mmCIF file of C-alpha atoms in Angstrom:
data_model
loop_
_atom_site.group_PDB
_atom_site.id
_atom_site.type_symbol
_atom_site.label_atom_id
_atom_site.label_comp_id
_atom_site.label_asym_id
_atom_site.label_seq_id
_atom_site.Cartn_x
_atom_site.Cartn_y
_atom_site.Cartn_z
ATOM 1 C CA UNK A 28 -49.137 -21.182 -42.130
ATOM 2 C CA UNK A 29 -49.592 -23.930 -39.570
ATOM 3 C CA UNK A 30 -51.936 -23.940 -36.624
ATOM 4 C CA UNK A 31 -50.433 -22.021 -33.681
ATOM 5 C CA UNK A 32 -49.469 -24.255 -30.748
ATOM 6 C CA UNK A 33 -51.900 -24.668 -27.882
ATOM 7 C CA UNK A 34 -50.798 -22.792 -24.781
ATOM 8 C CA UNK A 35 -51.775 -24.246 -21.452
ATOM 9 C CA UNK A 36 -51.914 -22.374 -18.166
ATOM 10 C CA UNK A 37 -51.586 -24.420 -14.983
ATOM 11 C CA UNK A 38 -53.235 -22.750 -12.018
ATOM 12 C CA UNK A 39 -52.126 -24.281 -8.713
ATOM 13 C CA UNK A 40 -54.035 -23.626 -5.500
ATOM 14 C CA UNK A 41 -51.787 -23.912 -2.458
ATOM 15 C CA UNK A 42 -52.096 -23.492 1.301
ATOM 16 C CA UNK A 43 -48.874 -25.219 2.403
ATOM 17 C CA UNK A 44 -45.221 -24.187 2.343
ATOM 18 C CA UNK A 45 -43.118 -24.269 -0.831
ATOM 19 C CA UNK A 46 -41.666 -27.792 -0.565
ATOM 20 C CA UNK A 47 -44.367 -29.831 -2.311
ATOM 21 C CA UNK A 48 -45.415 -27.065 -4.687
ATOM 22 C CA UNK A 49 -41.752 -26.710 -5.719
ATOM 23 C CA UNK A 50 -41.685 -30.283 -6.988
ATOM 24 C CA UNK A 51 -44.922 -29.922 -8.934
ATOM 25 C CA UNK A 52 -43.786 -26.627 -10.482
ATOM 26 C CA UNK A 53 -40.416 -28.109 -11.484
ATOM 27 C CA UNK A 54 -42.126 -31.079 -13.153
ATOM 28 C CA UNK A 55 -44.522 -28.828 -15.075
ATOM 29 C CA UNK A 56 -41.667 -26.588 -16.215
ATOM 30 C CA UNK A 57 -39.569 -29.556 -17.301
ATOM 31 C CA UNK A 58 -42.389 -31.349 -19.099
ATOM 32 C CA UNK A 59 -44.177 -28.293 -20.545
ATOM 33 C CA UNK A 60 -41.623 -25.514 -21.045
ATOM 34 C CA UNK A 61 -44.056 -23.461 -23.128
ATOM 35 C CA UNK A 62 -46.795 -23.417 -20.491
ATOM 36 C CA UNK A 63 -47.610 -20.666 -18.003
ATOM 37 C CA UNK A 64 -47.789 -21.405 -14.267
ATOM 38 C CA UNK A 65 -49.754 -19.337 -11.769
ATOM 39 C CA UNK A 66 -50.192 -20.048 -8.065
ATOM 40 C CA UNK A 67 -52.933 -18.821 -5.765
ATOM 41 C CA UNK A 68 -51.659 -19.023 -2.196
ATOM 42 C CA UNK A 69 -53.555 -19.080 1.084
ATOM 43 C CA UNK A 70 -51.191 -17.263 3.413
ATOM 44 C CA UNK A 71 -53.834 -17.348 6.151
ATOM 45 C CA UNK A 72 -52.920 -21.016 6.713
ATOM 46 C CA UNK A 73 -49.678 -19.801 8.293
ATOM 47 C CA UNK A 74 -47.095 -21.872 6.379
ATOM 48 C CA UNK A 75 -45.675 -19.116 4.166
ATOM 49 C CA UNK A 76 -46.582 -15.784 2.602
ATOM 50 C CA UNK A 77 -47.262 -15.255 -1.089
ATOM 51 C CA UNK A 78 -44.000 -13.285 -1.363
ATOM 52 C CA UNK A 79 -42.036 -16.109 0.253
ATOM 53 C CA UNK A 80 -43.602 -18.619 -2.113
ATOM 54 C CA UNK A 81 -42.875 -16.407 -5.123
ATOM 55 C CA UNK A 82 -39.205 -16.119 -4.158
ATOM 56 C CA UNK A 83 -38.895 -19.851 -3.456
ATOM 57 C CA UNK A 84 -40.558 -21.047 -6.668
ATOM 58 C CA UNK A 85 -39.733 -18.335 -9.196
ATOM 59 C CA UNK A 86 -43.247 -18.196 -10.668
ATOM 60 C CA UNK A 87 -46.148 -15.765 -10.407
ATOM 61 C CA UNK A 88 -48.075 -15.996 -7.144
ATOM 62 C CA UNK A 89 -51.065 -14.055 -5.876
ATOM 63 C CA UNK A 90 -52.422 -14.098 -2.338
ATOM 64 C CA UNK A 91 -55.889 -15.231 -1.291
ATOM 65 C CA UNK A 92 -58.078 -12.323 -0.261
ATOM 66 C CA UNK A 93 -59.480 -14.359 2.619
ATOM 67 C CA UNK A 94 -58.795 -17.699 4.236
ATOM 68 C CA UNK A 95 -59.906 -20.628 2.128
ATOM 69 C CA UNK A 96 -62.417 -22.528 4.255
ATOM 70 C CA UNK A 97 -63.526 -26.011 3.315
ATOM 71 C CA UNK A 98 -67.220 -26.042 2.527
ATOM 72 C CA UNK A 99 -67.325 -22.305 1.705
ATOM 73 C CA UNK A 100 -67.216 -20.189 -1.460
ATOM 74 C CA UNK A 101 -63.785 -18.932 -0.385
ATOM 75 C CA UNK A 102 -62.351 -22.247 -1.584
ATOM 76 C CA UNK A 103 -63.392 -21.634 -5.214
ATOM 77 C CA UNK A 104 -63.042 -17.833 -5.216
ATOM 78 C CA UNK A 105 -59.287 -18.032 -6.034
ATOM 79 C CA UNK A 106 -60.131 -19.794 -9.299
ATOM 80 C CA UNK A 107 -62.232 -16.838 -10.417
ATOM 81 C CA UNK A 108 -59.467 -14.523 -9.170
ATOM 82 C CA UNK A 109 -56.947 -16.461 -11.261
ATOM 83 C CA UNK A 110 -58.983 -15.893 -14.438
ATOM 84 C CA UNK A 111 -59.112 -12.181 -13.630
ATOM 85 C CA UNK A 112 -55.350 -12.136 -12.908
ATOM 86 C CA UNK A 113 -54.584 -13.719 -16.286
ATOM 87 C CA UNK A 114 -56.784 -11.194 -18.078
ATOM 88 C CA UNK A 115 -55.384 -8.239 -16.159
ATOM 89 C CA UNK A 116 -51.788 -9.252 -16.924
ATOM 90 C CA UNK A 117 -52.478 -9.979 -20.585
ATOM 91 C CA UNK A 118 -51.481 -13.657 -20.384
ATOM 92 C CA UNK A 119 -52.367 -15.530 -23.546
ATOM 93 C CA UNK A 120 -53.633 -19.073 -22.981
ATOM 94 C CA UNK A 121 -55.961 -21.583 -24.594
ATOM 95 C CA UNK A 122 -56.638 -23.903 -21.653
ATOM 96 C CA UNK A 123 -56.691 -23.426 -17.880
ATOM 97 C CA UNK A 124 -55.822 -26.524 -15.847
ATOM 98 C CA UNK A 125 -56.905 -26.280 -12.210
ATOM 99 C CA UNK A 126 -54.651 -28.174 -9.794
ATOM 100 C CA UNK A 127 -53.993 -28.359 -6.098
ATOM 101 C CA UNK A 128 -50.404 -28.361 -4.899
ATOM 102 C CA UNK A 129 -50.986 -31.971 -3.827
ATOM 103 C CA UNK A 130 -51.721 -33.065 -7.410
ATOM 104 C CA UNK A 131 -49.067 -34.647 -9.620
ATOM 105 C CA UNK A 132 -48.914 -35.795 -13.253
ATOM 106 C CA UNK A 133 -49.212 -39.529 -13.899
ATOM 107 C CA UNK A 134 -47.899 -39.615 -17.483
ATOM 108 C CA UNK A 135 -45.800 -37.458 -19.828
ATOM 109 C CA UNK A 136 -47.533 -34.111 -20.085
ATOM 110 C CA UNK A 137 -46.824 -33.786 -23.784
ATOM 111 C CA UNK A 138 -49.539 -36.423 -24.267
ATOM 112 C CA UNK A 139 -51.888 -34.332 -22.131
ATOM 113 C CA UNK A 140 -51.237 -31.177 -24.124
ATOM 114 C CA UNK A 141 -51.602 -33.142 -27.365
ATOM 115 C CA UNK A 142 -55.037 -34.231 -26.146
ATOM 116 C CA UNK A 143 -56.034 -30.622 -25.485
ATOM 117 C CA UNK A 144 -54.741 -29.499 -28.874
ATOM 118 C CA UNK A 145 -56.769 -32.163 -30.716
ATOM 119 C CA UNK A 146 -59.999 -32.364 -28.711
ATOM 120 C CA UNK A 147 -63.358 -31.013 -29.847
ATOM 121 C CA UNK A 148 -64.417 -30.566 -26.227
ATOM 122 C CA UNK A 149 -64.395 -27.215 -24.465
ATOM 123 C CA UNK A 150 -63.906 -28.655 -21.015
ATOM 124 C CA UNK A 151 -63.158 -31.726 -18.961
ATOM 125 C CA UNK A 152 -64.937 -31.888 -15.601
ATOM 126 C CA UNK A 153 -67.017 -34.283 -13.565
ATOM 127 C CA UNK A 154 -70.699 -33.424 -13.242
ATOM 128 C CA UNK A 155 -74.011 -35.000 -12.269
ATOM 129 C CA UNK A 156 -77.509 -33.827 -11.389
ATOM 130 C CA UNK A 157 -77.229 -32.812 -7.735
ATOM 131 C CA UNK A 158 -80.853 -33.731 -7.045
ATOM 132 C CA UNK A 159 -80.460 -37.301 -8.317
ATOM 133 C CA UNK A 160 -80.808 -39.669 -5.348
ATOM 134 C CA UNK A 161 -78.398 -42.059 -7.080
ATOM 135 C CA UNK A 162 -75.111 -40.182 -7.124
ATOM 136 C CA UNK A 163 -71.350 -40.586 -6.537
ATOM 137 C CA UNK A 164 -71.751 -39.327 -2.968
ATOM 138 C CA UNK A 165 -73.737 -42.442 -2.092
ATOM 139 C CA UNK A 166 -76.221 -40.332 -0.112
ATOM 140 C CA UNK A 167 -79.701 -39.793 -1.484
ATOM 141 C CA UNK A 168 -80.259 -36.248 -0.180
ATOM 142 C CA UNK A 169 -76.693 -34.934 -0.278
ATOM 143 C CA UNK A 170 -77.345 -32.578 -3.192
ATOM 144 C CA UNK A 171 -80.528 -31.248 -1.604
ATOM 145 C CA UNK A 172 -78.830 -30.762 1.761
ATOM 146 C CA UNK A 173 -75.902 -28.909 0.227
ATOM 147 C CA UNK A 174 -77.554 -26.735 -2.396
ATOM 148 C CA UNK A 175 -81.259 -26.293 -1.594
ATOM 149 C CA UNK A 176 -80.757 -24.454 1.708
ATOM 150 C CA UNK A 177 -79.429 -20.992 2.569
ATOM 151 C CA UNK A 178 -76.853 -21.441 5.331
ATOM 152 C CA UNK A 179 -75.656 -19.060 7.997
ATOM 153 C CA UNK A 180 -72.780 -19.593 10.400
ATOM 154 C CA UNK A 181 -73.730 -20.393 13.965
ATOM 155 C CA UNK A 182 -71.516 -19.481 16.938
ATOM 156 C CA UNK A 183 -69.213 -22.224 18.143
ATOM 157 C CA UNK A 184 -70.940 -22.425 21.501
ATOM 158 C CA UNK A 185 -74.137 -23.495 19.689
ATOM 159 C CA UNK A 186 -72.572 -26.691 18.343
ATOM 160 C CA UNK A 187 -73.893 -28.968 21.172
ATOM 161 C CA UNK A 188 -77.428 -27.675 20.655
ATOM 162 C CA UNK A 189 -77.165 -28.036 16.895
ATOM 163 C CA UNK A 190 -75.885 -31.563 17.347
ATOM 164 C CA UNK A 191 -79.115 -32.364 19.160
ATOM 165 C CA UNK A 192 -81.189 -30.607 16.512
ATOM 166 C CA UNK A 193 -79.355 -32.504 13.787
ATOM 167 C CA UNK A 194 -81.024 -35.689 14.987
ATOM 168 C CA UNK A 195 -84.223 -34.265 13.513
ATOM 169 C CA UNK A 196 -82.739 -33.467 10.101
ATOM 170 C CA UNK A 197 -84.468 -36.411 8.508
ATOM 171 C CA UNK A 198 -87.832 -35.557 10.086
ATOM 172 C CA UNK A 199 -88.259 -32.022 8.772
ATOM 173 C CA UNK A 200 -87.361 -30.213 5.564
ATOM 174 C CA UNK A 201 -87.453 -26.480 6.371
ATOM 175 C CA UNK A 202 -84.315 -26.292 8.514
ATOM 176 C CA UNK A 203 -81.082 -28.249 8.333
ATOM 177 C CA UNK A 204 -78.178 -28.363 10.795
ATOM 178 C CA UNK A 205 -74.793 -28.961 9.170
ATOM 179 C CA UNK A 206 -71.733 -29.600 11.331
ATOM 180 C CA UNK A 207 -69.130 -31.016 8.930
ATOM 181 C CA UNK A 208 -68.079 -27.529 7.794
ATOM 182 C CA UNK A 209 -69.680 -25.595 10.540
ATOM 183 C CA UNK A 210 -71.570 -25.273 12.672
ATOM 184 C CA UNK A 211 -74.041 -23.922 10.104
ATOM 185 C CA UNK A 212 -77.792 -23.633 10.084
ATOM 186 C CA UNK A 213 -79.660 -23.836 6.775
ATOM 187 C CA UNK A 214 -83.166 -22.641 5.960
ATOM 188 C CA UNK A 215 -85.132 -23.921 2.966
ATOM 189 C CA UNK A 216 -85.829 -20.908 0.767
ATOM 190 C CA UNK A 217 -87.162 -20.368 -2.716
ATOM 191 C CA UNK A 218 -84.320 -21.608 -4.862
ATOM 192 C CA UNK A 219 -83.091 -20.724 -8.362
ATOM 193 C CA UNK A 220 -83.341 -24.312 -9.619
ATOM 194 C CA UNK A 221 -86.233 -25.640 -11.681
ATOM 195 C CA UNK A 222 -86.836 -27.709 -14.806
ATOM 196 C CA UNK A 223 -84.958 -25.118 -16.875
ATOM 197 C CA UNK A 224 -82.014 -24.511 -14.532
ATOM 198 C CA UNK A 225 -80.689 -27.665 -12.926
ATOM 199 C CA UNK A 226 -78.176 -27.791 -10.099
ATOM 200 C CA UNK A 227 -75.157 -29.839 -11.122
ATOM 201 C CA UNK A 228 -72.461 -31.082 -8.788
ATOM 202 C CA UNK A 229 -69.055 -32.571 -9.445
ATOM 203 C CA UNK A 230 -65.455 -32.147 -8.380
ATOM 204 C CA UNK A 231 -63.580 -28.897 -7.857
ATOM 205 C CA UNK A 232 -60.674 -29.588 -10.202
ATOM 206 C CA UNK A 233 -61.264 -28.903 -13.900
ATOM 207 C CA UNK A 234 -59.622 -28.487 -17.316
ATOM 208 C CA UNK A 235 -61.377 -25.715 -19.263
ATOM 209 C CA UNK A 236 -60.918 -23.900 -22.526
ATOM 210 C CA UNK A 237 -60.500 -20.132 -22.259
ATOM 211 C CA UNK A 238 -64.006 -19.491 -23.569
ATOM 212 C CA UNK A 239 -65.348 -21.379 -20.536
ATOM 213 C CA UNK A 240 -63.192 -19.551 -17.992
ATOM 214 C CA UNK A 241 -64.099 -16.152 -19.401
ATOM 215 C CA UNK A 242 -67.781 -17.073 -19.330
ATOM 216 C CA UNK A 243 -67.443 -18.013 -15.658
ATOM 217 C CA UNK A 244 -65.655 -14.754 -14.887
ATOM 218 C CA UNK A 245 -68.394 -12.782 -16.626
ATOM 219 C CA UNK A 246 -71.097 -14.498 -14.581
ATOM 220 C CA UNK A 247 -69.151 -13.879 -11.384
ATOM 221 C CA UNK A 248 -68.688 -10.175 -12.117
ATOM 222 C CA UNK A 249 -72.369 -9.797 -12.886
ATOM 223 C CA UNK A 250 -72.992 -11.437 -9.493
ATOM 224 C CA UNK A 251 -76.155 -12.978 -10.864
ATOM 225 C CA UNK A 252 -78.632 -14.981 -8.853
ATOM 226 C CA UNK A 253 -76.862 -18.324 -9.170
ATOM 227 C CA UNK A 254 -73.534 -16.988 -7.913
ATOM 228 C CA UNK A 255 -75.247 -15.208 -5.035
ATOM 229 C CA UNK A 256 -77.157 -18.373 -4.135
ATOM 230 C CA UNK A 257 -74.057 -20.560 -4.088
ATOM 231 C CA UNK A 258 -72.238 -18.217 -1.724
ATOM 232 C CA UNK A 259 -74.433 -19.500 1.099
ATOM 233 C CA UNK A 260 -74.495 -23.196 0.289
ATOM 234 C CA UNK A 261 -72.332 -26.102 1.463
ATOM 235 C CA UNK A 262 -69.334 -26.944 -0.766
ATOM 236 C CA UNK A 263 -70.116 -24.550 -3.637
ATOM 237 C CA UNK A 264 -66.650 -25.380 -4.997
ATOM 238 C CA UNK A 265 -68.160 -28.681 -6.115
ATOM 239 C CA UNK A 266 -71.172 -27.234 -7.921
ATOM 240 C CA UNK A 267 -70.979 -23.607 -9.044
ATOM 241 C CA UNK A 268 -68.753 -24.182 -12.095
ATOM 242 C CA UNK A 269 -70.715 -27.245 -13.189
ATOM 243 C CA UNK A 270 -74.072 -25.517 -12.777
ATOM 244 C CA UNK A 271 -73.034 -22.434 -14.735
ATOM 245 C CA UNK A 272 -71.357 -24.275 -17.606
ATOM 246 C CA UNK A 273 -73.808 -27.134 -18.110
ATOM 247 C CA UNK A 274 -76.881 -24.895 -17.968
ATOM 248 C CA UNK A 275 -75.362 -22.404 -20.403
ATOM 249 C CA UNK A 276 -75.706 -24.857 -23.283
ATOM 250 C CA UNK A 277 -72.768 -23.119 -24.982
ATOM 251 C CA UNK A 278 -70.022 -25.644 -24.439
ATOM 252 C CA UNK A 279 -69.119 -29.207 -25.348
ATOM 253 C CA UNK A 280 -68.228 -30.715 -21.998
ATOM 254 C CA UNK A 281 -66.663 -34.117 -21.375
ATOM 255 C CA UNK A 282 -67.846 -35.682 -18.130
ATOM 256 C CA UNK A 283 -64.296 -36.574 -17.107
ATOM 257 C CA UNK A 284 -61.792 -34.601 -15.034
ATOM 258 C CA UNK A 285 -58.845 -36.683 -16.344
ATOM 259 C CA UNK A 286 -57.501 -37.490 -12.892
ATOM 260 C CA UNK A 287 -57.378 -40.249 -10.300
ATOM 261 C CA UNK A 288 -58.616 -39.757 -6.761
ATOM 262 C CA UNK A 289 -59.639 -42.281 -4.119
ATOM 263 C CA UNK A 290 -62.575 -41.128 -1.996
ATOM 264 C CA UNK A 291 -63.531 -44.609 -0.806
ATOM 265 C CA UNK A 292 -64.380 -44.561 2.866
ATOM 266 C CA UNK A 293 -63.908 -40.802 3.209
ATOM 267 C CA UNK A 294 -66.112 -39.243 5.871
ATOM 268 C CA UNK A 295 -64.729 -35.700 5.746
ATOM 269 C CA UNK A 296 -64.525 -35.046 2.020
ATOM 270 C CA UNK A 297 -60.762 -35.581 1.881
ATOM 271 C CA UNK A 298 -59.258 -38.099 -0.554
ATOM 272 C CA UNK A 299 -56.893 -40.815 0.593
ATOM 273 C CA UNK A 300 -53.182 -39.979 0.441
ATOM 274 C CA UNK A 301 -51.584 -42.022 -2.343
ATOM 275 C CA UNK A 302 -48.382 -44.057 -1.952
ATOM 276 C CA UNK A 303 -46.003 -46.123 -4.067
ATOM 277 C CA UNK A 304 -48.346 -49.102 -3.648
ATOM 278 C CA UNK A 305 -50.946 -47.187 -5.673
ATOM 279 C CA UNK A 306 -48.717 -46.779 -8.719
ATOM 280 C CA UNK A 307 -50.452 -49.534 -10.766
ATOM 281 C CA UNK A 308 -53.792 -47.783 -10.226
ATOM 282 C CA UNK A 309 -52.432 -44.362 -11.123
ATOM 283 C CA UNK A 310 -50.811 -45.509 -14.351
ATOM 284 C CA UNK A 311 -53.302 -48.079 -15.661
ATOM 285 C CA UNK A 312 -56.279 -45.809 -16.327
ATOM 286 C CA UNK A 313 -56.993 -42.791 -18.561
ATOM 287 C CA UNK A 314 -55.562 -40.379 -15.992
ATOM 288 C CA UNK A 315 -53.205 -37.472 -16.522
ATOM 289 C CA UNK A 316 -53.098 -36.311 -12.889
ATOM 290 C CA UNK A 317 -53.797 -37.787 -9.476
ATOM 291 C CA UNK A 318 -54.241 -36.500 -5.948
ATOM 292 C CA UNK A 319 -53.455 -36.282 -3.210
ATOM 293 C CA UNK A 320 -49.781 -36.811 -2.489
ATOM 294 C CA UNK A 321 -47.666 -36.013 0.552
ATOM 295 C CA UNK A 322 -43.948 -36.046 -0.219
ATOM 296 C CA UNK A 323 -43.049 -36.220 3.473
ATOM 297 C CA UNK A 324 -45.216 -39.270 3.987
ATOM 298 C CA UNK A 325 -44.229 -41.087 0.776
ATOM 299 C CA UNK A 326 -41.847 -39.431 -1.663
ATOM 300 C CA UNK A 327 -41.121 -42.701 -3.447
ATOM 301 C CA UNK A 328 -44.364 -42.560 -5.415
ATOM 302 C CA UNK A 329 -43.348 -39.162 -6.820
ATOM 303 C CA UNK A 330 -39.924 -40.557 -7.753
ATOM 304 C CA UNK A 331 -41.606 -43.409 -9.602
ATOM 305 C CA UNK A 332 -43.950 -41.010 -11.400
ATOM 306 C CA UNK A 333 -40.996 -38.804 -12.376
ATOM 307 C CA UNK A 334 -39.349 -41.803 -14.002
ATOM 308 C CA UNK A 335 -42.542 -42.391 -15.994
ATOM 309 C CA UNK A 336 -43.041 -38.750 -16.903
ATOM 310 C CA UNK A 337 -39.476 -38.256 -18.064
#
């Protein structure tokens, strides 16, 4: 008997209407007819309901339990919910590929699934020591600011006062004012990180073997100290998965998320929207996906990628 084929599940996180997600879903179905597609939809954004998306796309869709807010745990919670959904519905899969609806493949997906079938790695994700002053953020204290404080929301009317207090952020270390995803006020507390448990950061979007996803779900259900800590940090979606998996020591992890994104010059954590002029960049490197795309702004780049994908 031969080795059973690898089954890939593509989990797509969406907050927009069905138009762009429809194109991504159609491409995945055409290129990977044996895969399973699941969408987590943020109906709180007001563009469509989960039921409307399900009817428009013809795939399984579940609704966010709360609005996905940038900088909050609610942005990564749907990933954990997706793992639970797959388990609850008895969906068999070997790999879970985490995409946003503004992602798109950059090469034939059969080559991607061949990579997953042959690899010795258990996961592909970007990660680095969050406390390292030399980091991809380009800011020495970014990891400390994000993950070494316990943040609470401040009322909107307090923003002007916090803006004044923020001027003293570099002068003291016990309190930090954060306005990018706020306003939020952080207090330096005893933290769960030490020489044995490091805080790792990275990017939200991952490609993980089922053993990894089930380990993450187990840790989330146990609501252990690390999960509880991350719920009150800044941008936990860019650290909680990395911290849990790397510290576990159980998995062979490739420090590569297999996708292209251009964050150069970003001041709000959003990647640059890609266009047809970026095609040489998207197709010249070891990338299988890229983000972000906006079909209304430039649909030509998706047409060109479709011709490449086949």
